[in-house]
């Protein structure tokens, strides 16, 4: 038999039918939905007079549009409230399980899916949100879809998709102190640009990847979309299995050991061919930060903004426009640049480990006076964990207030906006113009780098604050 | 859904040459709270189109009455970022029927085809030429023949064949809908479910 990649194995096992000269009809095991990209899909069902085909395969949450303060009160913004209410109505009407606002398991869709055991190795997973790629960390084919496709999946549990090409990215070597999985993925995106993996599904491998925890792996797969990839995945291994073993009741899994036997088969054959292969050396990676308005415009925190983009001799108009928006000049260093906001949260870095890392640096120190911090757990469960591990006190003593879970300032649909012209070091995934509010200037970084900025009030090298050796989980 | 038929389109164009225009520029997140598909065109490129005061920004091309048409000529790497279909709805609702670039993000491309907006990829060189032609002469017209997959700049005669998935082409030409197609396969889908060697 022909050698297959993990991606091929999962994909081929889910093809209901291949259309000649067209896309495959792909069966979807798990469908996540949220309030922003689902209402028009439900309207479509209604217009057609049809039901949800397999309501049990769909899980819903409210996350994008909800406030992160006073969640028990009615949502003030009328449009947002309407959207969240419509989600509840639709879930009730069509029999879909909803972890909505104020539910004890509410949270960002890509945080709660894995932590509640809905994301399992070998699955096909879609959601009307591009960072669905996060779930690939469990050895799944997971990708973001548009609302028309949400409607397709609701109506038929299938989606029409052309099969993407396959890329393998290997990262070998040891990470230095203070360097996290966020830095790995930002480094890769800066190397290959935001379009570098367009048309591909990426499998990540190598010793620097397999030594990462599940949380750290999710950060990598989460941002694989930022290099244009359809998604990213990592073969499941003992780290994956022990993460899953800790979940008390995995929905749909009655015999864990039997499932485990099947999950263990999920890997690329040794001689499987990829359309493209890239290799990186983890020991060359330093803490990263972005200086422009797309995630490809990133560099080591202690280096200088390049004079031109890519191999160009002259800076392009788009490059200069981007720097102009950020208020930066080509060639300058960013260390010491004053910062106004720090945001820790989102489906990229809103998990318990991220808050532990942030705490590692702020413990025993104080928030800088010029900093407004938005500290937003990815889910209720993360919030509870923070409390039980005593992190809430650490944050409080350092002068930080912890908000309630949600997407918050990652996309600024709610009130958590960064004002025009202000600088925010953010652990989220996109530094687009206006992403965190009209005119807001976003600098993407890891929780360590965000913490260093939060206590110094300026862009700082987090390595200076990490004294405890061997305490680096990621 | 793609119930819109697409045949031959001949129109003037609007040139927005910036590279790496992401979905947050096309439609900022704060306008995503609606629960229907209509009306997003009003907020297309919102933060470029309007000043902070809310006044239209005269310098932005959509506010320049000299330029108009049903074809949006964009810069390289258009539509990256979020999966929000609202970006495509906004472009369509504004009145565009085709968008031209030398490179599109995957999800944007799929969303466009699902909503009757034709994404056309041309070479970097031709794209550059086209931008300067339009900027010099707003009456520059393009002919898009979907059946023949031909893209022609009428004033210069430059004509190139563009690529489109044959299935999607068929859907656009006939105004077919993916969901109707999938619904007609319900038996195969149930059959698949019954046979599936559950990976879990
Ligand atoms: S946290 Fe940000 S990227 Fe993640 S789902 Fe929410 S809005 Fe999307």
PDB file of C-alpha atoms in Angstrom, chain A residues 169-177 179-180 184 205-212 279-285 474:
ATOM      1  CA  UNK A 169       7.378  21.500   9.188  1.00  0.00           C
ATOM      2  CA  UNK A 170      10.023  19.958  11.419  1.00  0.00           C
ATOM      3  CA  UNK A 171      11.392  21.846  14.403  1.00  0.00           C
ATOM      4  CA  UNK A 172      14.295  20.137  16.122  1.00  0.00           C
ATOM      5  CA  UNK A 173      16.548  21.244  18.949  1.00  0.00           C
ATOM      6  CA  UNK A 174      16.100  22.710  22.409  1.00  0.00           C
ATOM      7  CA  UNK A 175      14.265  25.888  23.237  1.00  0.00           C
ATOM      8  CA  UNK A 176      16.095  28.475  25.293  1.00  0.00           C
ATOM      9  CA  UNK A 177      14.862  29.743  28.613  1.00  0.00           C
ATOM     10  CA  UNK A 179      11.156  31.021  24.687  1.00  0.00           C
ATOM     11  CA  UNK A 180       7.686  29.507  24.259  1.00  0.00           C
ATOM     12  CA  UNK A 184       8.202  29.100  17.670  1.00  0.00           C
ATOM     13  CA  UNK A 205       6.912  17.431  13.956  1.00  0.00           C
ATOM     14  CA  UNK A 206      10.393  17.262  15.411  1.00  0.00           C
ATOM     15  CA  UNK A 207      11.780  17.113  18.928  1.00  0.00           C
ATOM     16  CA  UNK A 208      10.945  20.746  19.747  1.00  0.00           C
ATOM     17  CA  UNK A 209       7.289  20.043  18.942  1.00  0.00           C
ATOM     18  CA  UNK A 210       6.878  16.606  20.524  1.00  0.00           C
ATOM     19  CA  UNK A 211       8.360  17.838  23.803  1.00  0.00           C
ATOM     20  CA  UNK A 212       5.612  20.474  24.111  1.00  0.00           C
ATOM     21  CA  UNK A 279      12.988  22.559   8.802  1.00  0.00           C
ATOM     22  CA  UNK A 280      13.746  24.934  11.643  1.00  0.00           C
ATOM     23  CA  UNK A 281      16.239  24.908  14.516  1.00  0.00           C
ATOM     24  CA  UNK A 282      14.608  25.676  17.862  1.00  0.00           C
ATOM     25  CA  UNK A 283      17.865  26.809  19.425  1.00  0.00           C
ATOM     26  CA  UNK A 284      17.949  29.815  17.064  1.00  0.00           C
ATOM     27  CA  UNK A 285      14.604  31.133  18.304  1.00  0.00           C
ATOM     28  CA  UNK A 474       6.934  25.275  27.017  1.00  0.00           C
TER      29      UNK A 474
END
